[in-house]
XYZ file of N, CA and C in Angstrom:
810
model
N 96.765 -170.116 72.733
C 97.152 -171.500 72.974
C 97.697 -172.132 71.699
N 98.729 -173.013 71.754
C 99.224 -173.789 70.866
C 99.108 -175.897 70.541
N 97.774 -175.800 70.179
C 97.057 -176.767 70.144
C 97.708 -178.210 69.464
N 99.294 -177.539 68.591
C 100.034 -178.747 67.601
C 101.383 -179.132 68.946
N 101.810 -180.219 69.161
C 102.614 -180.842 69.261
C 103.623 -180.621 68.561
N 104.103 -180.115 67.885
C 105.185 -179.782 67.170
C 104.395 -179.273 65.866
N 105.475 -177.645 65.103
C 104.994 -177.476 64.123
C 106.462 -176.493 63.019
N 106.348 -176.793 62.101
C 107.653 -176.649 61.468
C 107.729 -175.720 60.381
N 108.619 -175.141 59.347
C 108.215 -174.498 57.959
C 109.294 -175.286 58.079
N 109.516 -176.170 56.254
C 109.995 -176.615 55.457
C 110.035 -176.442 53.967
N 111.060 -176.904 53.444
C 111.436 -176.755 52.124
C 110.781 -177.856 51.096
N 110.681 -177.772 49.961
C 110.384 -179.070 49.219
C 110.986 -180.080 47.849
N 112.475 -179.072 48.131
C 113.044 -179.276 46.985
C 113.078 -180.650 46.652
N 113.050 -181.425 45.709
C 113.114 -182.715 45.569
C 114.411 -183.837 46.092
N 115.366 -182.970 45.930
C 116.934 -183.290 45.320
C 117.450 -183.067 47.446
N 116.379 -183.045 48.423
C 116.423 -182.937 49.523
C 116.700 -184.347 49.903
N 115.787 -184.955 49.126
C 115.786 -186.807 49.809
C 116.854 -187.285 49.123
N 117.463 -187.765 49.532
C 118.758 -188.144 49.311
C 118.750 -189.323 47.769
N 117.712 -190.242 47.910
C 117.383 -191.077 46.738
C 117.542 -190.173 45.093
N 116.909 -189.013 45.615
C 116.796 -188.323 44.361
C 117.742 -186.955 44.123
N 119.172 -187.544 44.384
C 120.504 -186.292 44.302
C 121.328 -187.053 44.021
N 121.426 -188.243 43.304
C 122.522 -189.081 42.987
C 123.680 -188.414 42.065
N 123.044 -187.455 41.242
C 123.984 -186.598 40.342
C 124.880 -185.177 41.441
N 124.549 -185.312 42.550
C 125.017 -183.704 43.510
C 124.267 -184.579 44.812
N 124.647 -185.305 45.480
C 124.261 -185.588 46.635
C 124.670 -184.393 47.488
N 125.419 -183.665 47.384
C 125.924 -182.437 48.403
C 124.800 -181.386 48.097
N 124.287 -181.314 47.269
C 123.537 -180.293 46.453
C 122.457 -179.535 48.144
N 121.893 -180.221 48.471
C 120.845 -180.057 49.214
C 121.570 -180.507 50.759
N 122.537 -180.330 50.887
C 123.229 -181.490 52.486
C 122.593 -180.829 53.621
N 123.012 -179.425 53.340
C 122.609 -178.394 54.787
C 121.121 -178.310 55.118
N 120.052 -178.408 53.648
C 118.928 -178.882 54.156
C 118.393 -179.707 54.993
N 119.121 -181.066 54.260
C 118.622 -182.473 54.376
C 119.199 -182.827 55.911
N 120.075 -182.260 56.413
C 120.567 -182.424 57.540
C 119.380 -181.517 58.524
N 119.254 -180.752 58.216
C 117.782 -179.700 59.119
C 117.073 -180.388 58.973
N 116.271 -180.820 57.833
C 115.076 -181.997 57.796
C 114.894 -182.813 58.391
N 116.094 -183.588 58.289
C 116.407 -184.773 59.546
C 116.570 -184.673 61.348
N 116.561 -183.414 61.583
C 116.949 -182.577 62.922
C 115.226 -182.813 63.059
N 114.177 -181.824 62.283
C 112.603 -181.534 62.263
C 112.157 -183.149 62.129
N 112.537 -184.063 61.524
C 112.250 -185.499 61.762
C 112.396 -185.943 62.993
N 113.686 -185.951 63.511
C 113.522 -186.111 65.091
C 112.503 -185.520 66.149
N 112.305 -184.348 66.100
C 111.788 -183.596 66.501
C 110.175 -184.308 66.484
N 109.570 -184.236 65.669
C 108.043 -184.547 65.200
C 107.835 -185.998 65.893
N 108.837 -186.832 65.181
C 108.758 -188.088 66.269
C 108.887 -188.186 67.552
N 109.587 -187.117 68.373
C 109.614 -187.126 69.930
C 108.488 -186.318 70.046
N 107.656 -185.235 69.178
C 106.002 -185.206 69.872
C 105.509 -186.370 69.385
N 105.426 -186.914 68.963
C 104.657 -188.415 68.719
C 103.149 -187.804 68.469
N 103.028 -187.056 67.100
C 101.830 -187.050 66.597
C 101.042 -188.097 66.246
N 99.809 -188.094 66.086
C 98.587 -188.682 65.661
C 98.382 -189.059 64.226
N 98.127 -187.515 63.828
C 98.068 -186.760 62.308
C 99.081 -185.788 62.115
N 99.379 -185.504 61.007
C 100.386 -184.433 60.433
C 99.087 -183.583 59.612
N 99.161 -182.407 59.626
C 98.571 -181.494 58.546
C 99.601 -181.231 57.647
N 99.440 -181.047 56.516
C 100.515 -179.809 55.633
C 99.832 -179.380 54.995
N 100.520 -178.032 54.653
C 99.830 -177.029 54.264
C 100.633 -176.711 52.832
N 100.450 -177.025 51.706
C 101.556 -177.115 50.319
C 100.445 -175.962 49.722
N 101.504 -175.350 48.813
C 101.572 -174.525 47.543
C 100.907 -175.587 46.360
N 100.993 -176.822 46.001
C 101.303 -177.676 45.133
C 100.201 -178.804 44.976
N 99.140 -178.416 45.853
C 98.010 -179.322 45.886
C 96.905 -179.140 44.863
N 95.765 -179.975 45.129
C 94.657 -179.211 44.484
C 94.510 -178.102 44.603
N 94.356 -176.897 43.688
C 94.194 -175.307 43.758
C 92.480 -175.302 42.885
N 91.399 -174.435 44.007
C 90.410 -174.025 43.715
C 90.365 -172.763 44.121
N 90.201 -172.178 42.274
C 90.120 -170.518 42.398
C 89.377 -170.460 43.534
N 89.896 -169.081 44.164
C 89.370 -168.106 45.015
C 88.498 -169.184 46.703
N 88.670 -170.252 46.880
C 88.917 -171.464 47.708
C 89.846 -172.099 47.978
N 90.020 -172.184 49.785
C 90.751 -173.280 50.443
C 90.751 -174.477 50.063
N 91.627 -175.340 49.709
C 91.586 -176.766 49.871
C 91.343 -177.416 50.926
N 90.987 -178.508 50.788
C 91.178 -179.715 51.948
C 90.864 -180.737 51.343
N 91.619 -181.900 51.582
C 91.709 -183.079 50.781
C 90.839 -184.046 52.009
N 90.199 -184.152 50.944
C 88.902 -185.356 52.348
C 88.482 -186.357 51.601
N 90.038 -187.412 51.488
C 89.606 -188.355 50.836
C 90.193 -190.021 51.576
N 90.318 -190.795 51.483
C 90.823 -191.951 52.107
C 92.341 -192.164 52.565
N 92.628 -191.789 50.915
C 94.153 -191.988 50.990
C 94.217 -191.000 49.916
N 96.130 -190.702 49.859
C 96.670 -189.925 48.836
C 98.035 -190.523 48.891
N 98.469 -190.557 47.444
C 99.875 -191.391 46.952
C 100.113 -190.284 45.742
N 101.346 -190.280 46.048
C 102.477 -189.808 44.757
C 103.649 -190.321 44.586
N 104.326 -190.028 43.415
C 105.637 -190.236 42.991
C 106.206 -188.815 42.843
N 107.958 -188.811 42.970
C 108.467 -188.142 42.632
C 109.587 -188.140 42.142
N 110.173 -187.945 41.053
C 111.346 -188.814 39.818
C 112.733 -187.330 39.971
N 113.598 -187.630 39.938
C 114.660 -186.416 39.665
C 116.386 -187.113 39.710
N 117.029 -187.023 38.644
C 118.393 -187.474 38.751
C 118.208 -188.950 38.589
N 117.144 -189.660 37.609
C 117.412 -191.050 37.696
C 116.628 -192.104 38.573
N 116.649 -190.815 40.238
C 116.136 -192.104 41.193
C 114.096 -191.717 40.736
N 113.602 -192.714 41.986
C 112.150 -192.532 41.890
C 111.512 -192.567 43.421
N 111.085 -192.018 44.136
C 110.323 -192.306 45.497
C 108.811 -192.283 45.367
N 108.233 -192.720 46.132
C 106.712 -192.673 45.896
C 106.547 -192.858 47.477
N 105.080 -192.318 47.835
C 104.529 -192.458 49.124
C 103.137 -192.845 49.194
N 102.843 -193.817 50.262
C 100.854 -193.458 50.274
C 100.389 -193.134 51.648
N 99.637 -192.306 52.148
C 99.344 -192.104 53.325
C 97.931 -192.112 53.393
N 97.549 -192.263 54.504
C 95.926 -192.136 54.687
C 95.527 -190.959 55.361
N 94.048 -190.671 55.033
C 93.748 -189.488 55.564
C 92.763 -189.564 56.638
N 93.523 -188.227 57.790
C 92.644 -188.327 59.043
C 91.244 -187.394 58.477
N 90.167 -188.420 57.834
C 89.310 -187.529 57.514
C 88.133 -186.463 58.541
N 88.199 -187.152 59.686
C 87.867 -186.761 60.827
C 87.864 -185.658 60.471
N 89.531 -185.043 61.088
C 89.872 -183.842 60.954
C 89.825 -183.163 60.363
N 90.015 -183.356 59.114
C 89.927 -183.061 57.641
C 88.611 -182.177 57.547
N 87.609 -182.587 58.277
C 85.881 -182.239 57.858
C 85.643 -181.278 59.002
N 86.423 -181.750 60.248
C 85.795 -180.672 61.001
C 86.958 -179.371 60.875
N 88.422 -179.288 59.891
C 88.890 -178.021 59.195
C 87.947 -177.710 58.742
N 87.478 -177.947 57.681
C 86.436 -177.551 56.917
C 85.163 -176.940 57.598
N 84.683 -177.409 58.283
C 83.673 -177.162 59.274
C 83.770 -175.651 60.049
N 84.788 -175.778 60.368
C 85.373 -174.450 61.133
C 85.526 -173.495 60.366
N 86.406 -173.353 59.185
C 86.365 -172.726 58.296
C 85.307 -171.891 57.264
N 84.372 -172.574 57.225
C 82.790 -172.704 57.155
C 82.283 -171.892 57.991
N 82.372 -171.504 58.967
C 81.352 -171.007 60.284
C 82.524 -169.991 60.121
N 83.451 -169.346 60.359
C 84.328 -168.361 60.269
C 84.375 -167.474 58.803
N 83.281 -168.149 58.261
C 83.207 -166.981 57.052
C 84.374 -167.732 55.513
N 84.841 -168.233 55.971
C 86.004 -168.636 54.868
C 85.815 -169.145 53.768
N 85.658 -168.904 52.277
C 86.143 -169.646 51.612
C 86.734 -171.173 51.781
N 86.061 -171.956 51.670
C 86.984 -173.511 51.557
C 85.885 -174.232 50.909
N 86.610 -175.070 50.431
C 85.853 -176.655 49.896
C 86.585 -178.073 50.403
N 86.424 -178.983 50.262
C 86.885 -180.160 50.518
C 86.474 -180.984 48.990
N 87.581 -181.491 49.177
C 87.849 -182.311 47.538
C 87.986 -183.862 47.651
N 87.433 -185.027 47.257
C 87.652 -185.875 46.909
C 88.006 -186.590 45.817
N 87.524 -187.884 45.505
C 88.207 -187.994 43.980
C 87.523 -189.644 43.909
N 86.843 -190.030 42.454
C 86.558 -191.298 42.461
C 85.605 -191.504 43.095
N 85.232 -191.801 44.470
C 84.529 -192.409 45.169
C 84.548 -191.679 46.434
N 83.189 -191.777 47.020
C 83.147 -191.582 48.426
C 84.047 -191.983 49.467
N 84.105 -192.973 49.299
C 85.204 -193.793 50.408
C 85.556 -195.179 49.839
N 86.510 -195.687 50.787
C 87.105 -196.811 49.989
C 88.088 -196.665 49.374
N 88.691 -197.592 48.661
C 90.212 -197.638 47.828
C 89.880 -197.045 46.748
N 89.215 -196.760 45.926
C 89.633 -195.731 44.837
C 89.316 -193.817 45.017
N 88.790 -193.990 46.303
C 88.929 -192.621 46.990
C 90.139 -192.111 47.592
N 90.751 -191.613 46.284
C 92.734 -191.123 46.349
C 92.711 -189.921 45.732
N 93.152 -189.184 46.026
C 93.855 -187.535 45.415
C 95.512 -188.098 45.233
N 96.337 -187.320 44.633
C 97.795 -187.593 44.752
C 98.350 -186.479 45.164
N 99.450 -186.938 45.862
C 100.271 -186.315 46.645
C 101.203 -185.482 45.972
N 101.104 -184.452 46.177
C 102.273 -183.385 45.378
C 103.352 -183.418 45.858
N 104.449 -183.100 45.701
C 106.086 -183.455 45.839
C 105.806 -181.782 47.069
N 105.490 -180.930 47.440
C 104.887 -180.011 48.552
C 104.427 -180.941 49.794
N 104.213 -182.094 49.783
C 103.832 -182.782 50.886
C 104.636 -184.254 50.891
N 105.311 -184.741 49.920
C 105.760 -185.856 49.978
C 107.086 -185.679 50.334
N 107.897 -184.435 50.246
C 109.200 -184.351 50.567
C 109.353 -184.011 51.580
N 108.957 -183.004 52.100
C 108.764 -183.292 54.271
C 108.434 -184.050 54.873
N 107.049 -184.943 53.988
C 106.520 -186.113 55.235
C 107.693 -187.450 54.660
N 108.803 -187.294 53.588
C 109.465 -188.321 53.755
C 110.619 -187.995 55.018
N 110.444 -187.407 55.974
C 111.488 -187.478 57.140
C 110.833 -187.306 58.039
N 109.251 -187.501 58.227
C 108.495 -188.092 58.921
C 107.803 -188.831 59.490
N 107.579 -189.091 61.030
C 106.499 -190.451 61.513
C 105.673 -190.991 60.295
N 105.706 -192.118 60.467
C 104.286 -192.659 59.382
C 103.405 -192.462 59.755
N 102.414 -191.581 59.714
C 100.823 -191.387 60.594
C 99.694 -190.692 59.510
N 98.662 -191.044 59.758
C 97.762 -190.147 59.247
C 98.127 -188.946 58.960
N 97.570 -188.025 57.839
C 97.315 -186.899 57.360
C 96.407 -186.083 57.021
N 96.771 -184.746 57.188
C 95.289 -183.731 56.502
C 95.931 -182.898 55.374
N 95.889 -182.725 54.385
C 96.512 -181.505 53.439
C 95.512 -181.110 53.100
N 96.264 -179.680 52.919
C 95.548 -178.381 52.810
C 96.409 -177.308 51.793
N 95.897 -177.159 51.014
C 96.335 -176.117 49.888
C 95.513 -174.766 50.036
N 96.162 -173.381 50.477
C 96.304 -172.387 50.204
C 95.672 -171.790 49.378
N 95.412 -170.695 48.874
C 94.781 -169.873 47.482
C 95.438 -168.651 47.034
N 95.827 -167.958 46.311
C 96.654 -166.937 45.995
C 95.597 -165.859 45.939
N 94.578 -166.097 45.736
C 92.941 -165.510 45.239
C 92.444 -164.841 46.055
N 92.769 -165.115 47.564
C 92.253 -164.386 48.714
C 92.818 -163.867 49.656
N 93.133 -162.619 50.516
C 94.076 -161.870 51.315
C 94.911 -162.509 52.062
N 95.717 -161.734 52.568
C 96.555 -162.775 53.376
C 95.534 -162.680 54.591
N 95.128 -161.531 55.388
C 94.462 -161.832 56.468
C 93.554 -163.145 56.356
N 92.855 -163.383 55.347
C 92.062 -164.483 55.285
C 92.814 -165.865 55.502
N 94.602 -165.887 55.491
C 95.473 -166.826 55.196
C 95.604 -167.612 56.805
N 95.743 -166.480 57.644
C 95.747 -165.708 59.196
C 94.215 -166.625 59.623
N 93.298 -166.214 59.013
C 92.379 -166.817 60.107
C 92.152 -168.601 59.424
N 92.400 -168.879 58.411
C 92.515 -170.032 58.083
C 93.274 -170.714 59.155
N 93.939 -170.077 59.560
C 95.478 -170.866 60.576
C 94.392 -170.908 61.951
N 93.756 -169.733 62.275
C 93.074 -169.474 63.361
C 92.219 -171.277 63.632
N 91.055 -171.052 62.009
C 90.267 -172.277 62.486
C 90.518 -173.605 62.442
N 92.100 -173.936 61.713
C 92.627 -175.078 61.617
C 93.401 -175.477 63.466
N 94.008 -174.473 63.988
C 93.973 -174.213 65.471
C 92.800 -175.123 66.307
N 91.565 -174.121 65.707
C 89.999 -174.782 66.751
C 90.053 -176.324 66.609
N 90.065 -176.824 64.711
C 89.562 -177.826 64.820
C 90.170 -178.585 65.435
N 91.735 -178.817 65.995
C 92.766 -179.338 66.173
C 92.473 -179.328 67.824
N 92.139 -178.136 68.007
C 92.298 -178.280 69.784
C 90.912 -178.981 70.176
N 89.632 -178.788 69.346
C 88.419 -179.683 69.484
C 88.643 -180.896 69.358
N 89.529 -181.670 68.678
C 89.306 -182.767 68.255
C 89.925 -183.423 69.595
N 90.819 -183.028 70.717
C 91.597 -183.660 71.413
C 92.880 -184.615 71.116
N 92.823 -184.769 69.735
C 94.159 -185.489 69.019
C 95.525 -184.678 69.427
N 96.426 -185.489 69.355
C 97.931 -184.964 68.894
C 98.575 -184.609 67.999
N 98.106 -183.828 67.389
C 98.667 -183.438 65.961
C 99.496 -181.995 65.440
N 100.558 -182.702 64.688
C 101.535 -181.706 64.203
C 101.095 -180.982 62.863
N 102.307 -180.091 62.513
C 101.684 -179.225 61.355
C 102.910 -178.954 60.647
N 102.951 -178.641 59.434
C 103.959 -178.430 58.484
C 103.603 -177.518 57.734
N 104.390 -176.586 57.548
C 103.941 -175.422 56.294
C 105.023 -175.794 55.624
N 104.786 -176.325 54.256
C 105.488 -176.872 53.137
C 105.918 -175.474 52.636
N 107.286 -174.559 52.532
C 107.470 -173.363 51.603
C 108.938 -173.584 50.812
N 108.984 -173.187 49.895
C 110.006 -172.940 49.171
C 110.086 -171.544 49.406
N 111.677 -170.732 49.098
C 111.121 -169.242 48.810
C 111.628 -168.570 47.435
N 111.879 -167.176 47.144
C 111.902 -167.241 46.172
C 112.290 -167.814 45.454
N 112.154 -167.546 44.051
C 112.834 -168.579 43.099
C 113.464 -168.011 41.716
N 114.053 -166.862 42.878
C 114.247 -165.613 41.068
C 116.110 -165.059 41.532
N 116.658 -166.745 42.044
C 118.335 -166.342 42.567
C 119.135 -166.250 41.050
N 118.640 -167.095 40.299
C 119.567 -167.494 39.090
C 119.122 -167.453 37.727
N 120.059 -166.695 37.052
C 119.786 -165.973 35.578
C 119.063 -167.393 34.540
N 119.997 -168.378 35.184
C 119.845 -169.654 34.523
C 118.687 -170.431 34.716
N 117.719 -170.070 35.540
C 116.498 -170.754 36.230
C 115.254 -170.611 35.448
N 114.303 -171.420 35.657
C 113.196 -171.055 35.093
C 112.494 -169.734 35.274
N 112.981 -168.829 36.421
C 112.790 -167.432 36.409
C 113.705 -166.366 36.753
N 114.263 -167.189 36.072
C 115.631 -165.658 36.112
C 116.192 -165.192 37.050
N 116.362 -164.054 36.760
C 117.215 -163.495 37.651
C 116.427 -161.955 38.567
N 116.394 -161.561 39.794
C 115.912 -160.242 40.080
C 116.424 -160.340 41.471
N 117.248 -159.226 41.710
C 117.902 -158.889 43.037
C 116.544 -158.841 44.036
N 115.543 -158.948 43.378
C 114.621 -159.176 45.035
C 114.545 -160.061 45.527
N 114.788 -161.249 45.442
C 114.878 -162.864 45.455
C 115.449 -162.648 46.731
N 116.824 -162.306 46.753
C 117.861 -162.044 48.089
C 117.300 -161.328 48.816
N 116.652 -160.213 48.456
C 115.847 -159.090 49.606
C 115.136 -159.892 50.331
N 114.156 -160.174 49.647
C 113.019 -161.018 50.082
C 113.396 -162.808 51.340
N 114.169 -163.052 50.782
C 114.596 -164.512 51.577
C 115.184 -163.635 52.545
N 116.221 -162.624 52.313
C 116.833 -162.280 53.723
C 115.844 -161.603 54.743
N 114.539 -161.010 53.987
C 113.842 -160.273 55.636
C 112.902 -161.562 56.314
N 112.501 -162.084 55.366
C 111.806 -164.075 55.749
C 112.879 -164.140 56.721
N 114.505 -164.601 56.551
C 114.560 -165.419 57.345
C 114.966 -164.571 58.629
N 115.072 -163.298 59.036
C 114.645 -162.304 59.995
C 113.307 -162.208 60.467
N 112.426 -162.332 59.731
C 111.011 -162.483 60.380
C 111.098 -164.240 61.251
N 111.436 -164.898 60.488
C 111.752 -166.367 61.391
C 112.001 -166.072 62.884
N 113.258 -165.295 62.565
C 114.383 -165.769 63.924
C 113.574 -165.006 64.878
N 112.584 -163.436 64.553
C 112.270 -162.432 65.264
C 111.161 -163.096 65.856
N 110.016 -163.924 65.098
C 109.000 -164.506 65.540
C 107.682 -163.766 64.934
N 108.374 -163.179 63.998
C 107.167 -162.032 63.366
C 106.700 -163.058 62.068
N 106.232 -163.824 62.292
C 105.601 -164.501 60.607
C 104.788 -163.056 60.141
N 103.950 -162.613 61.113
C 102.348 -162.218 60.575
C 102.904 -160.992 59.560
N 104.103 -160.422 59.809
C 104.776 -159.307 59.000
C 104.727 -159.920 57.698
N 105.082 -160.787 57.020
C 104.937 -160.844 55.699
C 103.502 -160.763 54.790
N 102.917 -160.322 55.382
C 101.302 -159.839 55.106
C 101.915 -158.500 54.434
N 103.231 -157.811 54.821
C 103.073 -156.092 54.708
C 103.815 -156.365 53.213
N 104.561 -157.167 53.210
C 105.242 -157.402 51.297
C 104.270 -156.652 50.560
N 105.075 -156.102 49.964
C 104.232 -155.079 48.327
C 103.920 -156.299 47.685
N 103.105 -156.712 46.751
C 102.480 -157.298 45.481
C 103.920 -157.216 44.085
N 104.672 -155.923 44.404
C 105.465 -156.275 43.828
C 106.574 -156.612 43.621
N 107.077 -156.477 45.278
C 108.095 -157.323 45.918
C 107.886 -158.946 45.173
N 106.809 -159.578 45.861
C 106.406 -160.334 45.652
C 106.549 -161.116 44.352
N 105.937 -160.441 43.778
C 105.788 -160.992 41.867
C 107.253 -161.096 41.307
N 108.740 -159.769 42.157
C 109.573 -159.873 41.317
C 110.524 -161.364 42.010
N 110.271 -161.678 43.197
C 111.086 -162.200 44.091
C 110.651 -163.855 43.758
N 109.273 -164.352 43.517
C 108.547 -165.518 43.053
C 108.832 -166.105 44.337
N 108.813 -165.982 45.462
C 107.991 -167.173 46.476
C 107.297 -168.186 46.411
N 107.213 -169.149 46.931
C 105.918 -169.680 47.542
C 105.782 -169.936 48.919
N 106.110 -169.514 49.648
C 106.297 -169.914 50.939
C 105.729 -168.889 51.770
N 105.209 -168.049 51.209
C 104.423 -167.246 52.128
C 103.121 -167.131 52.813
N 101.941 -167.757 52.244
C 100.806 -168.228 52.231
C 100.607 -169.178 53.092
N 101.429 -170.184 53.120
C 101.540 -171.530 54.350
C 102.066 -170.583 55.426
N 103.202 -169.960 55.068
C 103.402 -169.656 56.668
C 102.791 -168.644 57.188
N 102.235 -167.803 56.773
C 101.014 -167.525 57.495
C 99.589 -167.721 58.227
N 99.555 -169.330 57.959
C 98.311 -170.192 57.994
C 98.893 -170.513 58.834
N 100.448 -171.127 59.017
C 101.217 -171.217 60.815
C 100.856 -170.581 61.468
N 100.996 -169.301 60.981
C 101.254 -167.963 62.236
C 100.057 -167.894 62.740
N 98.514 -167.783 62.119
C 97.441 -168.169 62.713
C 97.168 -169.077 63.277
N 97.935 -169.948 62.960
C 97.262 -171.102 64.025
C 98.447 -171.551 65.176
N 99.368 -170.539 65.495
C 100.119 -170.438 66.508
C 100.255 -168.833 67.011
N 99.755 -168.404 68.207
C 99.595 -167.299 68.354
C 101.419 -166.984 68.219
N 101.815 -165.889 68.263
C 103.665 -165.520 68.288
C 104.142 -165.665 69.752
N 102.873 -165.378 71.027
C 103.915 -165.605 72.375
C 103.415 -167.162 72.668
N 102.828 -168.100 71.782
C 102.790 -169.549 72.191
C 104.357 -170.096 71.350
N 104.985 -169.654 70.677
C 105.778 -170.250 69.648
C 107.161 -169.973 70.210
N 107.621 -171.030 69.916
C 109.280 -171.404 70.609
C 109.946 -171.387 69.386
N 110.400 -170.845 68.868
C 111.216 -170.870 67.631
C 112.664 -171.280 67.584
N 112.905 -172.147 66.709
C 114.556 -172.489 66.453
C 114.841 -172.397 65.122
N 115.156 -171.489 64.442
C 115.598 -171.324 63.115
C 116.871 -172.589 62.822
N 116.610 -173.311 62.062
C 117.638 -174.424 61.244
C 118.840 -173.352 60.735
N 117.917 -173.644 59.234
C 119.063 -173.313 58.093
C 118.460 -172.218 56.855
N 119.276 -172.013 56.785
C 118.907 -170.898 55.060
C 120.162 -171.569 53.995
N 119.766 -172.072 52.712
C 120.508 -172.275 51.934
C 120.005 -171.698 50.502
N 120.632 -171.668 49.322
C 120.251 -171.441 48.092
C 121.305 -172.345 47.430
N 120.909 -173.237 47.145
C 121.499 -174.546 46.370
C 121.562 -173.976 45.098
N 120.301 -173.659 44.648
C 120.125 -173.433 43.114
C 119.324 -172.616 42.629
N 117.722 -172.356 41.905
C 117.860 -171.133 41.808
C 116.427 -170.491 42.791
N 116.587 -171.293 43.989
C 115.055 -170.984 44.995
C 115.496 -171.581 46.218
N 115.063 -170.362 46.996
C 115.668 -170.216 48.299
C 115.095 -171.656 49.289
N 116.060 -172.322 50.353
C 115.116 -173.069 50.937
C 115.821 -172.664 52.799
N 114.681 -172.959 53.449
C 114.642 -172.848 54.862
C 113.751 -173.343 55.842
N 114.736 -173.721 56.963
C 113.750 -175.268 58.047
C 113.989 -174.110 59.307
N 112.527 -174.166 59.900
C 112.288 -173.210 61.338
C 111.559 -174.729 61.882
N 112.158 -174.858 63.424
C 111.230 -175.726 64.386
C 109.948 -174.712 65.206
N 109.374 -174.924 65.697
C 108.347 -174.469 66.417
C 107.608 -175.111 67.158
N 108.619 -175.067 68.729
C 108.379 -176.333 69.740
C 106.985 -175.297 70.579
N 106.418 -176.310 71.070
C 105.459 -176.153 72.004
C 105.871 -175.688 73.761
N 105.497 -174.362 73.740
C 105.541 -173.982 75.217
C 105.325 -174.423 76.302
């Protein structure tokens, strides 16, 4: 069963939101135009809560995240401009992820910050969750950060119990796997250059169209390391928490603007 109302993989490049590409507004177009397609989309399921699932959050060695705090706000600066967001958190949900996760054996913690509750109970929002949910409904949120520390199967059933808590709760809620992919296209980049970059984005965006997420579990370690991803970990926490014959897939776009791959998949509800 497919318990989300709509659920998506997205990109997070900054230079996506249009505020912050004033130097190359074209830079990111073919994205930002998919983004805006998955914006429509999310608003005609008319979620509750949004989950996302970012690379870019709180990271606790060898532990799941979950942000179980009131609210979370960030900024994000690039080319001059500045955006900032604040959202509140469906902590509900938030606790009974955790909960589930918990009873399934998993690794996780839940993180707050400041205070129990109330206004100075804030985490901040990483530019992994602020640049998708800016072409999204305004609604409550759950984020959830990933671990590099623990198997992918463990990534798989994370998706499984974020699924339970979602279909227990009776809410309407969507899901986002925040990914960039590699990031090793350009000599000039903060990581260079390695012909696996292209390998790697081209069998991703074949596993997309095929409906095979759970295949990127089989990547060598050193595929991996030479190609620099991040987008693999979230979308496998999709793929668990959408079985492959519940998932309607519409592959967007594949672009490489600059030197890290980006790509928007819809994943309508059966």
């Amino acid at each position: 069963m497919n318990p989300f109302v709509f659920a998506c993989i997205t990109p997070h490049g900054s230079e996506i939101i249009e505020e912050l590409s004033h130097q190359n507004p074209d830079l990111m177009s073919v994205t930002r135009g998919s983004m805006e397609q998955l914006g429509r989309y999310m608003v005609e399921a008319g979620p509750e809560t949004i989950i996302v699932l970012t690379p870019h959050g709180v990271r606790i060695d060898g532990q799941f995240c979950v942000a179980d705090c009131e609210r979370i706000y960030g900024e994000v600066e690039d080319n001059g401009g500045k955006v900032t967001m604040e959202r509140a958190v469906d902590r509900e949900l938030a606790k009974a992820i955790v909960q589930e996760a918990k009873q399934g054996g998993l690794p996780v913690g839940a993180v707050n910050f400041a205070t129990a509750a109330g206004p100075y109970s804030c985490l901040p929002m990483d530019w992994g969750v602020l640049v998708p949910l800016w072409f999204m409904p305004e609604v409550p949120v759950v984020v959830v950060t990933p671990t590099r520390t623990v198997g992918f199967a463990e990534h798989v059933r994370l998706g499984e119990a974020v699924a339970r808590a979602v279909a227990a709760s009776g809410k309407r809620v969507g899901l986002i796997a925040s990914c960039d992919w590699s990031h090793a296209h350009d000599e000039n980049g903060p990581y260079g250059f390695d012909p696996a970059a292209a390998k790697l984005d081209a069998e991703v965006v074949e596993l997309l169209k095929e409906n095979q997420i759970e295949r990127m579990a089989e990547f060598a370690p050193e595929f991996i390391e030479a190609a620099k991803p991040d987008g693999i970990w979230q979308a496998l926490v999709l793929g668990g928490g959408i079985p492959s014959a519940d998932r309607d897939v519409e592959f967007l776009s594949y672009e490489v603007p600059t030197y890290f791959g980006l790509m928007c998949a819809a994943y309508h509800r059966k």
